[in-house]
XYZ file of C-alpha atoms in Angstrom:
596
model
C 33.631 -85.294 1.743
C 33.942 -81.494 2.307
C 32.401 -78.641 0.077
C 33.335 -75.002 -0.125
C 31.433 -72.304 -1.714
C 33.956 -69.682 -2.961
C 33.306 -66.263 -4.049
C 35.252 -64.023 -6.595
C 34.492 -60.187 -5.994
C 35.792 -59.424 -10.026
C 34.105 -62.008 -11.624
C 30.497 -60.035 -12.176
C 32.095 -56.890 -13.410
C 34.780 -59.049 -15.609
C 31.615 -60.272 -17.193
C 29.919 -56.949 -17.713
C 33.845 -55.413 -18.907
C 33.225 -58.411 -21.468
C 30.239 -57.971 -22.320
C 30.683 -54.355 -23.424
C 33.725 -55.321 -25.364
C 31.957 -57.357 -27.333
C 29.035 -54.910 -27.641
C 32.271 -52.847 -28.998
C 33.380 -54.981 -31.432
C 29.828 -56.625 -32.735
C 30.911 -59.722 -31.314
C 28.173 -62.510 -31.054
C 25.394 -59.201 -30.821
C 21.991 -60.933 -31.879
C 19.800 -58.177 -32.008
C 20.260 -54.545 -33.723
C 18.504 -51.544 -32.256
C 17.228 -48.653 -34.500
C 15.916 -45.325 -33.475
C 16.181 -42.448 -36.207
C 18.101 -44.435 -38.449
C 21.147 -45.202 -35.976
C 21.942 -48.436 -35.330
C 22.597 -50.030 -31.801
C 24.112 -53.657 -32.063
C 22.892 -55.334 -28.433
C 23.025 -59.184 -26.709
C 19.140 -59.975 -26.024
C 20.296 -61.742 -22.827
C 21.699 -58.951 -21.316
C 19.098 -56.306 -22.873
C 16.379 -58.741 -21.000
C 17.993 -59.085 -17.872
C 18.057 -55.494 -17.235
C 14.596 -53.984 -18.715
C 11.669 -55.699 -17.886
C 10.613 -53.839 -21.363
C 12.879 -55.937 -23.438
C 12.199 -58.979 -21.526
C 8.850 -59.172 -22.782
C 10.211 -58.500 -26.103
C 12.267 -61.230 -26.253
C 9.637 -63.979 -24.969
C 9.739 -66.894 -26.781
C 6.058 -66.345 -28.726
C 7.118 -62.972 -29.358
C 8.015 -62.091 -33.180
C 11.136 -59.570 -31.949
C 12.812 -62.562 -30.154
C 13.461 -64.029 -33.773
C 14.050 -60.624 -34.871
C 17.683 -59.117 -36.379
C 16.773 -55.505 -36.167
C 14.561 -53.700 -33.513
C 13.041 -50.371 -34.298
C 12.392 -47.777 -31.286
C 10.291 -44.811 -32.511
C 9.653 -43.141 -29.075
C 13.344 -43.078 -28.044
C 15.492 -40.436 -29.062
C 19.311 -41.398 -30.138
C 20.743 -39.620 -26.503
C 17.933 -41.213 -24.156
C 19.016 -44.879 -25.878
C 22.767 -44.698 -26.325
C 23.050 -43.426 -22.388
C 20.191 -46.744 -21.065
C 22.631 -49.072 -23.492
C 26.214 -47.689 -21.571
C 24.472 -48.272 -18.822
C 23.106 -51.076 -19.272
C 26.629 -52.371 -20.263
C 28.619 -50.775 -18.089
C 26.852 -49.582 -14.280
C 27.703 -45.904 -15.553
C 24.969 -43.385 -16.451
C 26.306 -40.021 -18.232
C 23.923 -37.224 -16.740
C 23.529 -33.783 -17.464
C 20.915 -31.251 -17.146
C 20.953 -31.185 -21.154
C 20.427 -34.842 -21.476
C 18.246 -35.918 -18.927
C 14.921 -35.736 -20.236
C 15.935 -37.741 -23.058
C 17.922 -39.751 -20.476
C 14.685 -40.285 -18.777
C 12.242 -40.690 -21.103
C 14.167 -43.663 -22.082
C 14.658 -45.405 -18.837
C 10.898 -45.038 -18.367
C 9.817 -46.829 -21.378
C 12.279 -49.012 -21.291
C 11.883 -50.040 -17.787
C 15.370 -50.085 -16.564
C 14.687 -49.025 -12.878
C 18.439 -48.570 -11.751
C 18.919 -46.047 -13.933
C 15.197 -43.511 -13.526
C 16.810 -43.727 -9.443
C 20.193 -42.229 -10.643
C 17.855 -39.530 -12.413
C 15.998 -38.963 -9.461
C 19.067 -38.676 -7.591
C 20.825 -36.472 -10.015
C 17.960 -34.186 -9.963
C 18.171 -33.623 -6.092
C 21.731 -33.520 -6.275
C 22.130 -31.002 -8.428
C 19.161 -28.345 -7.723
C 19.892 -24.691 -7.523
C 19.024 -20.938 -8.676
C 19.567 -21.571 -11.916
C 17.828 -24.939 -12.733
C 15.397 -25.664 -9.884
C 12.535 -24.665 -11.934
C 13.178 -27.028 -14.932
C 14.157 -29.866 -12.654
C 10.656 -29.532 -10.771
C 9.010 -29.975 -14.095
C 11.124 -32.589 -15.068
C 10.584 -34.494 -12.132
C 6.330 -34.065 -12.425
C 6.828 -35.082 -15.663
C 8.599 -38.766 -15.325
C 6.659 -38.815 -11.913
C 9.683 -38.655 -9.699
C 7.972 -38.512 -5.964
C 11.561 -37.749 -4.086
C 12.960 -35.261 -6.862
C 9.183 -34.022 -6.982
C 9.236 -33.024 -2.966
C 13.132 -32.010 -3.190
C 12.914 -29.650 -5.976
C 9.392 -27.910 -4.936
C 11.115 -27.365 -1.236
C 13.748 -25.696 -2.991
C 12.038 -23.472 -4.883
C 9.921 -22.048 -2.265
C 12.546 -21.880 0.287
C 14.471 -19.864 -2.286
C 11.854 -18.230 -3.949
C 12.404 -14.531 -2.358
C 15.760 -14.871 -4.441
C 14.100 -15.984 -7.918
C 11.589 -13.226 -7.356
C 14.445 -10.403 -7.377
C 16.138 -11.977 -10.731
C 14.346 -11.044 -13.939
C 15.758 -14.341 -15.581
C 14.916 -16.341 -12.596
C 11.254 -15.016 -12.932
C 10.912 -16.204 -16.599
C 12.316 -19.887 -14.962
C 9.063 -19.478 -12.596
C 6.484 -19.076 -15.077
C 7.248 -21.895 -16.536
C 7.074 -24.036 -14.138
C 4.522 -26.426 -14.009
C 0.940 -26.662 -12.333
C 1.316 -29.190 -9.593
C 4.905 -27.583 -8.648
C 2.785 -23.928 -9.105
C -0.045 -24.899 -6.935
C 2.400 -26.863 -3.818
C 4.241 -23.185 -3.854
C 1.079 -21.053 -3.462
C -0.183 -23.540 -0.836
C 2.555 -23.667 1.305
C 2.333 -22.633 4.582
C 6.201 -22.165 5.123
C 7.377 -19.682 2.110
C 10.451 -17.209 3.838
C 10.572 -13.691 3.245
C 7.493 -13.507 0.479
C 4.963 -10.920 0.896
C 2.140 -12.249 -0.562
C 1.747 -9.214 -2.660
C 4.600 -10.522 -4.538
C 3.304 -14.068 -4.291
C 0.191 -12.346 -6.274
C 2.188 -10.649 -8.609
C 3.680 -14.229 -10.016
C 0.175 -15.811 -9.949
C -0.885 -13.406 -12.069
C 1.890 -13.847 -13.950
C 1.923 -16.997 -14.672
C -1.670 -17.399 -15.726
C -0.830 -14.915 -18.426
C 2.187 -16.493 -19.863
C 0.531 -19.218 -20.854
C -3.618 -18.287 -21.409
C -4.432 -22.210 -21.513
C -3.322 -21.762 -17.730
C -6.832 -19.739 -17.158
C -8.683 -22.726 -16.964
C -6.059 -23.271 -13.070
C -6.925 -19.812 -11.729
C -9.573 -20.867 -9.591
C -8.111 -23.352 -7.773
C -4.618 -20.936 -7.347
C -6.739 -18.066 -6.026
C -8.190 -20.270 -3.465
C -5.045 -20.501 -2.040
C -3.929 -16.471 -1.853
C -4.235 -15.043 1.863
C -6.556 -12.511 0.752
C -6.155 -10.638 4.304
C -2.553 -9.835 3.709
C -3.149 -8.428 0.772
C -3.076 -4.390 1.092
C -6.558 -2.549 0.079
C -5.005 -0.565 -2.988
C -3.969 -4.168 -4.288
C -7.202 -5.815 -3.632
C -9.297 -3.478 -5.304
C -6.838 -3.777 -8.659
C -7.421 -7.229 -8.562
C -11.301 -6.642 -8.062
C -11.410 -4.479 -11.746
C -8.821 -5.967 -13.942
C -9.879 -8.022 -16.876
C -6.538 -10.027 -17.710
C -7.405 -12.704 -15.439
C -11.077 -13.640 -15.230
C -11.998 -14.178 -11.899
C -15.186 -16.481 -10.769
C -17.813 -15.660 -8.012
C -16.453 -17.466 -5.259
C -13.186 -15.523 -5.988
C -14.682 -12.544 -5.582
C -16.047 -13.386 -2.857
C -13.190 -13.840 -1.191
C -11.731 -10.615 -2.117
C -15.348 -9.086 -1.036
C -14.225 -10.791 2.006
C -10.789 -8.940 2.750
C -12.042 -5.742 1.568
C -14.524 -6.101 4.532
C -12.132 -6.778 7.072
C -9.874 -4.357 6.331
C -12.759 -2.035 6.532
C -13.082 -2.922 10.373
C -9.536 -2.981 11.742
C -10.679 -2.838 15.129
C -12.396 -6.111 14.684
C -9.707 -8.140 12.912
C -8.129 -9.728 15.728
C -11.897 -11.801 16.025
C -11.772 -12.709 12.364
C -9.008 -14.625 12.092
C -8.837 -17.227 9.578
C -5.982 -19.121 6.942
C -6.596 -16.121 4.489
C -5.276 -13.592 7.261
C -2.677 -16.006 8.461
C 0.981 -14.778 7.666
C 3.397 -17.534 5.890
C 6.273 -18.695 7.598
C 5.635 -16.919 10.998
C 7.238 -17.922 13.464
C 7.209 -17.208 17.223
C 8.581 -14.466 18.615
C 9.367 -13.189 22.705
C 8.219 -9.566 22.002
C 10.055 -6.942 24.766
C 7.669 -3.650 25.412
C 8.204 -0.788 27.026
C 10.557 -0.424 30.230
C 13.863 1.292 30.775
C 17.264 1.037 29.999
C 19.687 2.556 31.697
C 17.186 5.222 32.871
C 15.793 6.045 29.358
C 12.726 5.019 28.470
C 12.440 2.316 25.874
C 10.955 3.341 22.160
C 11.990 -0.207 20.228
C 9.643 -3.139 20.958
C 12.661 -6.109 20.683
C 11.285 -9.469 19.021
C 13.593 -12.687 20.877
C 13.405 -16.305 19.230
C 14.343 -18.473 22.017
C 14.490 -21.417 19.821
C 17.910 -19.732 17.585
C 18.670 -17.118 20.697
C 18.687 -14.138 18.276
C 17.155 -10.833 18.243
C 15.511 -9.054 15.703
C 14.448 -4.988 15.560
C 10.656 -5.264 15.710
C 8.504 -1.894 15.325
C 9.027 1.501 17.772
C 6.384 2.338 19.980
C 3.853 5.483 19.449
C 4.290 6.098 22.377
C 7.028 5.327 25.282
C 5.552 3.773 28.431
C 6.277 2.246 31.850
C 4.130 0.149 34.407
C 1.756 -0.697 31.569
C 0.179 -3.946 30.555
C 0.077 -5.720 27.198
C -1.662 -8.815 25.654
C -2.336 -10.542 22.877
C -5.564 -11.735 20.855
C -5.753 -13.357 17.531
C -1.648 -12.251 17.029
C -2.695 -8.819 17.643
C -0.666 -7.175 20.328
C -2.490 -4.569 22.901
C -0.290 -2.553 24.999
C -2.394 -0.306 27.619
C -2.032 2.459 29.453
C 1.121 2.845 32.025
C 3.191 6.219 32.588
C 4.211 8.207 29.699
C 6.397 11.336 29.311
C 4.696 14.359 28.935
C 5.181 17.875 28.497
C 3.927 19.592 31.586
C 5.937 23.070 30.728
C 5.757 25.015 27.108
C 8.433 27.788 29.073
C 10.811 25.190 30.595
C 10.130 22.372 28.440
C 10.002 19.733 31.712
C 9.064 16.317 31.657
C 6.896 14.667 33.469
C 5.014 10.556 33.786
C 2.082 10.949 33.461
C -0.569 8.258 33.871
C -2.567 7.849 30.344
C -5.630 5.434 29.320
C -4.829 4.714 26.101
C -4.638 1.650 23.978
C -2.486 0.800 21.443
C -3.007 -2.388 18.470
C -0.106 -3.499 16.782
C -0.712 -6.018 13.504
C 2.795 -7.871 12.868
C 0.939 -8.332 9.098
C 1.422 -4.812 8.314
C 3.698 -3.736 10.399
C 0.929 -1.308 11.442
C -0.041 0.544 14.983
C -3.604 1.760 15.287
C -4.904 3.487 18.258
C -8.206 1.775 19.704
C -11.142 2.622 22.171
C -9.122 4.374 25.489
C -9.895 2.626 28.576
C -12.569 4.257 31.123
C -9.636 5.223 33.125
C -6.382 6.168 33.388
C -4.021 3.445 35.091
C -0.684 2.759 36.201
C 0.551 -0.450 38.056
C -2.583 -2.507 37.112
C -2.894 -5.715 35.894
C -5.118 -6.947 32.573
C -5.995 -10.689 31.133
C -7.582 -12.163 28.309
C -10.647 -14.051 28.496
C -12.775 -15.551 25.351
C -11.272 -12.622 23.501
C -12.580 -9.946 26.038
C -9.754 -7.751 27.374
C -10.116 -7.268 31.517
C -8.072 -4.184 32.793
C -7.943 -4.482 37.200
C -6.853 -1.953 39.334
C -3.751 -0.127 39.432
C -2.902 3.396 40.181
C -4.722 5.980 38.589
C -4.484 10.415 38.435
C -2.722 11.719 41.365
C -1.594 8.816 42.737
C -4.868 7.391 42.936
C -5.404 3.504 43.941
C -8.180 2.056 41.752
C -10.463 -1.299 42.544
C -12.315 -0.287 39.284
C -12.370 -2.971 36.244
C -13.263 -2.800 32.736
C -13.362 -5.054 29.835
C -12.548 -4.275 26.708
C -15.200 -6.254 23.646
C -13.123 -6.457 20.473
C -15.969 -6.299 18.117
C -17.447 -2.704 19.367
C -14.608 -1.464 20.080
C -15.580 -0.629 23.341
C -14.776 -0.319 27.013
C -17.857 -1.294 29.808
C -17.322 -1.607 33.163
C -17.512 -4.741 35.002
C -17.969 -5.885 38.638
C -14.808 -4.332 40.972
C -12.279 -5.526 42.961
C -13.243 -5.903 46.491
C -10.568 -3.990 47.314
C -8.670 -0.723 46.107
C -4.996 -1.950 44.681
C -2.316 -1.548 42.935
C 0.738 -3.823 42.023
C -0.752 -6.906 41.752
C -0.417 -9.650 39.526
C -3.101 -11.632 37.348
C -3.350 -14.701 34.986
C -6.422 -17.027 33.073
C -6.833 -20.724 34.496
C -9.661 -22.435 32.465
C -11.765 -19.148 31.801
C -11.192 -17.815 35.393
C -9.127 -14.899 36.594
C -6.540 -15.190 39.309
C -5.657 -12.118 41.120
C -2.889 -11.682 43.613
C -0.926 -10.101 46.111
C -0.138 -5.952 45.501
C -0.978 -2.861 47.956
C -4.527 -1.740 49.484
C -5.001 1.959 49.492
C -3.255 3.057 52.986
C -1.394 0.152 53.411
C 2.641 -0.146 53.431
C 2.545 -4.110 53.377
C 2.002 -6.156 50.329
C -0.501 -8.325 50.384
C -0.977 -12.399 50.512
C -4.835 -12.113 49.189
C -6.172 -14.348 45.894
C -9.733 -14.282 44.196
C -11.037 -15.264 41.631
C -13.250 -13.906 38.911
C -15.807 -16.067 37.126
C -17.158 -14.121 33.958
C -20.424 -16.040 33.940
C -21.123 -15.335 37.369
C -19.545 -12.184 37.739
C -18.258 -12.481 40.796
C -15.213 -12.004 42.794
C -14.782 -14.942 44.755
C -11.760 -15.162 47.622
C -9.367 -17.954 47.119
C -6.782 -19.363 49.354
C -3.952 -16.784 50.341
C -0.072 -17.146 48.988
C 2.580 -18.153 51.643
C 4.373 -14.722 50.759
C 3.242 -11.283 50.579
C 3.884 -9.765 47.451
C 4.022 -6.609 45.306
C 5.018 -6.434 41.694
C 5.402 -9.572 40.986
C 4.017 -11.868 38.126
C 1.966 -15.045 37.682
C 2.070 -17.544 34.920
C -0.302 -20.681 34.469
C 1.099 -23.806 33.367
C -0.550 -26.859 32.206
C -3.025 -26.990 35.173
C -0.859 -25.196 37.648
C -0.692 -21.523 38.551
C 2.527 -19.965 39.640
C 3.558 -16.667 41.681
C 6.902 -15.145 40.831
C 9.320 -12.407 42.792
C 7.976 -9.166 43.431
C 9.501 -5.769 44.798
C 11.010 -5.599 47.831
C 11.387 -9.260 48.281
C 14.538 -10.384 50.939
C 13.828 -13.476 48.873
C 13.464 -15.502 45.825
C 10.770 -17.845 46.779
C 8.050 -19.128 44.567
C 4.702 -20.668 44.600
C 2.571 -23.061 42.764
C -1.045 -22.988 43.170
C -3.441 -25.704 42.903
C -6.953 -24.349 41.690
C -8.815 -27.640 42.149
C -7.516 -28.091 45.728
C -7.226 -24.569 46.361
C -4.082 -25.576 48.112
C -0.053 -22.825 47.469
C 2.799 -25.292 47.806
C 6.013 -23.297 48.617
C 8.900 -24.454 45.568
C 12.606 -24.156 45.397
C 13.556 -20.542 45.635
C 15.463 -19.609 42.431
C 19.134 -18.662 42.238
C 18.021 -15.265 40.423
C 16.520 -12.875 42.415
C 15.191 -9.877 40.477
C 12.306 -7.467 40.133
C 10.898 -5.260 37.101
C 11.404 -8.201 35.038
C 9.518 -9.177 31.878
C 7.735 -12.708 31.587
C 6.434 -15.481 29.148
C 5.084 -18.803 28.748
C 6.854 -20.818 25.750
C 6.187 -24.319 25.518
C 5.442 -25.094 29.624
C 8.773 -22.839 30.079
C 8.447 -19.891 31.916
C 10.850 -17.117 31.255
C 11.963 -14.299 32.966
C 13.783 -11.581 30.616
C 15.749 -8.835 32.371
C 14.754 -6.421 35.334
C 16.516 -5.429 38.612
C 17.795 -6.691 41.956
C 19.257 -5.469 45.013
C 22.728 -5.192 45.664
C 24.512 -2.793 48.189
C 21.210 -1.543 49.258
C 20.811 -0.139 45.803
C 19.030 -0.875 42.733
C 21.086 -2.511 39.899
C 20.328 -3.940 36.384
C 20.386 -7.381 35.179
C 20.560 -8.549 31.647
C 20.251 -12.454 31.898
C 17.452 -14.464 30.533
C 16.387 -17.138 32.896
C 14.199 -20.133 32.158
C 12.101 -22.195 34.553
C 11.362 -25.677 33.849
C 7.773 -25.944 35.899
C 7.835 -29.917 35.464
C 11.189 -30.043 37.076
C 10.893 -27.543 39.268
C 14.353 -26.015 38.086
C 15.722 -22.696 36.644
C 18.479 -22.630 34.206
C 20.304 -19.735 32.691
C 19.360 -19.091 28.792
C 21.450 -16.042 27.856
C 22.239 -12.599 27.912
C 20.491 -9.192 26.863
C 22.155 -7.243 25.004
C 21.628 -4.305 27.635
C 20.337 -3.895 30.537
C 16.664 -3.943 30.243
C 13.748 -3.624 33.090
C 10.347 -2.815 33.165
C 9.284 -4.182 30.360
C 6.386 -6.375 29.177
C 6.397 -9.567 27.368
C 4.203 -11.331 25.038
C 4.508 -14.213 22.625
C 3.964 -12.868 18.783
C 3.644 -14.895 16.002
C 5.589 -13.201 12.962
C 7.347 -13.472 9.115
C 10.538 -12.484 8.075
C 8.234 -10.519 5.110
C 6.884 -8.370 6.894
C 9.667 -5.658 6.416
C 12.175 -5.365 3.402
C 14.603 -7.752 3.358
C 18.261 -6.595 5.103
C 17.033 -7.035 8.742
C 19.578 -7.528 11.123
C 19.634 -10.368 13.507
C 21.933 -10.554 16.385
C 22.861 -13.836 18.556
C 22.867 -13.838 22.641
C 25.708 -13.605 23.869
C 26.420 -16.564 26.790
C 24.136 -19.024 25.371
C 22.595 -22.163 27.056
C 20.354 -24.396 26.686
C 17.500 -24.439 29.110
């Protein structure tokens, strides 16, 4: 004998269609519900097989299961008559209006189903003009999703509520946990946290019950972006009670903005700008035969371009680095007026030193170096500046090195080159610096030479020589590997990688791109070379591509394009916020884009 199991799609919501239409018509209903006096007739089966509330009501031992009439007093008539349609009939009326009381009676009822629809609803439907109450409403019926939905929406839109007076009202009253995930973010766009203070403040004074939170808020400002005049308001006002440790932090900022020059050592998360993000920043150089005044910020990851900060001063064959997101640009040739009668301009070579803070938006000029250089080469080492060689006044080749100590704000000099030169190229590997390659004093040929400098042992040490004699070029370490990139007056486009453990240059696969006056960066093992020159027709001529070399691979791969020709410039990596100047910034995408 055969069997067959059959299945009819319309039979379970038949039943359900039935079920309501009894519900409709008090049709074999065996239980009334009553909440303010309105009456709810309802089928105990079906009320217990969708609440787990109700089916512990209706237990057999229970007096309710004998029970005609129910009464609810926590339920309001809304939050029940939406649970019963949909308990009936799959369909849950929602509105921003009705949803609390929606809620409140799915929760204590226990009809799961309908507290995910909520949920749901609440992400759904989040936006400028609700997000606030929906954050609340979500902490309130414990809602993790709409919790971490909402609060990501509020503080990636928060630079709009903060510009609508009605939208501000929305934000103080939002509620603590929300209040306290916003100030603790790490990732709030185009806040200052000036105006991040400003809503604190706020917010504690809107509702005074709210004083007894201030302490753990404050603990979350960033202190060290936090301009002096501001600080020391917050210091002496009385609307806000402020405890010892508080102060102590704002003791704290006031002291380092009281020693700029040492900032860059005193980083911490209270001088850490939100939502920074990293920047390529272009300094310096020429285009087309003018010197440069804009520094140029490049995100790589989105290939757009942002306006940066200007220069005090325009410069050429210079060096820059950076130290605790502080960027250093040093000496090089700048224009100068050598003639009150004719006004004529001349390069000169210059020793000083420039700090920018991407915080502030602010240049400051520093300690000048012991000498004035041109065509030199500088590196970083446990936060101690090194400035090598170069060409100092009248044309003078240097072997002379200083280093620069960030918390005196001095220059001392340091054990010299063995050799007089200019042009050469320099990078860290594990605490040591790497030196290669430019002109001797008297010499026409570049040089192959490498040393070493060890700062413990102060000591120049020779290394193994490059394959190729160069001048003006760059180096770059990478993972464990250091590499030597195209110089001036190269008939080639050869590069090197050098092994420091086995001492040992292995000649690579030339690149495609051959260029000089170029700028170059590290980002993520990817080295890039932005701009410069190359030779064509025996005669100098600009590029504008943006080349990337994958050092793993061993391969280069256009990027995109400039959006000029651009050459001797400098590049760093700068870590920066979209707050740091008013709002309307432009931001312009590459033109040719790739991916490397």
């Amino acid at each position: 004998m055969s069997y067959f199991l059959s299945f009819c799609k319309s039979h379970r919501g038949l039943v359900f269609t039935q079920f309501q239409m009894l519900r409709s018509q008090g049709q074999l209903c065996d239980v009334s519900l009553v909440v303010d006096g309105h009456e709810f007739p309802a089928h105990k089966s079906l009320l217990a097989c969708s609440s787990d509330y109700f089916r512990a009501m209706f237990k057999e031992y229970t007096k309710e299961s004998k029970a005609a009439v129910v009464h609810l007093n926590v339920i309001s008539v809304t939050g029940l008559e939406n649970i019963l349609d949909f308990i009936y009939t799959s369909w849950l009326s929602l509105s921003m209006y009705s949803l609390e009381d929606t809620l409140e009676a799915a929760c204590y009822l226990q009809v799961m189903d309908a507290i995910l629809l909520c949920s749901q609803f609440l992400i759904n439907n989040c936006d400028l003009e609700n997000c606030c109450f929906a954050a609340n409403i979500a902490t309130k019926f414990y809602l993790l999703d709409a919790i971490v939905s909402t609060e990501k929406y509020i503080i990636n839109n928060l630079w709009i509520l903060l510009q609508e007076d009605r939208e501000e009202m929305e934000l103080l009253e939002l509620n603590m946990k929300s209040m306290m995930t916003l100030v603790k973010s790490d990732d709030i766009p185009k806040v200052h946290e000036k105006s991040l203070l400003n809503l604190i403040l706020k917010w504690l004074q809107y509702d005074r019950t709210r004083l007894l939170n201030a302490k753990f808020l404050f603990e979350n400002v960033r202190f060290g972006l936090l301009p002096l005049d501001t600080l020391r308001q917050l210091y002496t006002q009385s609307e806000v009670p402020l405890t010892a440790s508080i102060k102590n932090l704002i003791i704290k900022a006031l002291n380092y903005h009281s020693c700029p020059t040492k900032q860059p050592i005193l980083q911490e998360k209270y001088s850490t700008l939100r939502n920074q993000k990293e920047w390529i920043v272009l300094v310096g150089g020429d285009a087309n035969g003018e010197l440069v005044e804009n520094v140029l910020g490049f995100d790589v990851y989105n290939h757009k371009w942002r306006m940066v900060t200007n220069l005090k001063q325009k410069v050429q064959l210079h060096c820059i680095c950076v130290i605790g997101n502080f960027l250093y640009v040093l000496g090089g040739e700048t224009p100068e007026n050598i003639s009150e009668h004719t006004k004529e301009i001349a390069l000169c070579v210059t020793n000083v030193v420039y700090r920018y803070d991407p915080r502030f938006d602010q240049w400051i000029q520093v300690a000048s170096m012991l000498e004035k250089r041109a065509q030199f080469s500088c590196c970083v080492v446990d936060n101690y500046i090194y400035s090598m060689g170069g060409r100092g006044i009248e044309q003078a080749i240097l072997s002379s090195v200083e280093v620069y100590d960030v918390s005196r704000n001095t220059w001392t000099k340091s054990k010299d080159l063995p050799y007089k030169v200019h042009g050469q190229a320099s990078t860290v590997h594990k605490n040591l610096i790497y030196i290669s390659g430019g002109k001797f004093t008297g010499q026409v040929n570049s040089s192959k030479d490498v040393y070493s400098f060890n700062k413990l042992e102060g000591q120049w040490k020779k290394q193994a020589p490059m394959t190729i004699a160069r001048f003006g070029h760059q180096m770059a370490t990478v993972n464990d590997d250091i590499f030597t990139f195209l110089g001036i007056y190269e008939p080639f486009s050869d590069i090197e990688k050098y092994d420091p453990l086995h001492n040992q240059w292995t000649r690579l696969r030339p690149m495609s791109f051959d260029r000089f006056c170029y700028g170059l960066v590290v980002v993520e093992q990817t080295v890039l070379m932005l701009g410069g020159k190359k030779w064509q027709d025996a005669q100098e001529v600009p590029t504008q591509n943006i080349v990337g070399y994958d050092a793993e691979n061993d391969c280069w791969e256009e990027i995109c394009s400039l959006a000029f020709p651009f050459s001797g410039l400098r590049c760093a990596v700068l870590k920066m916020s979209d707050a740091i100047q008013p709002e309307e910034r432009e931001y312009i995408s590459c033109p040719q884009i790739k991916l490397c």
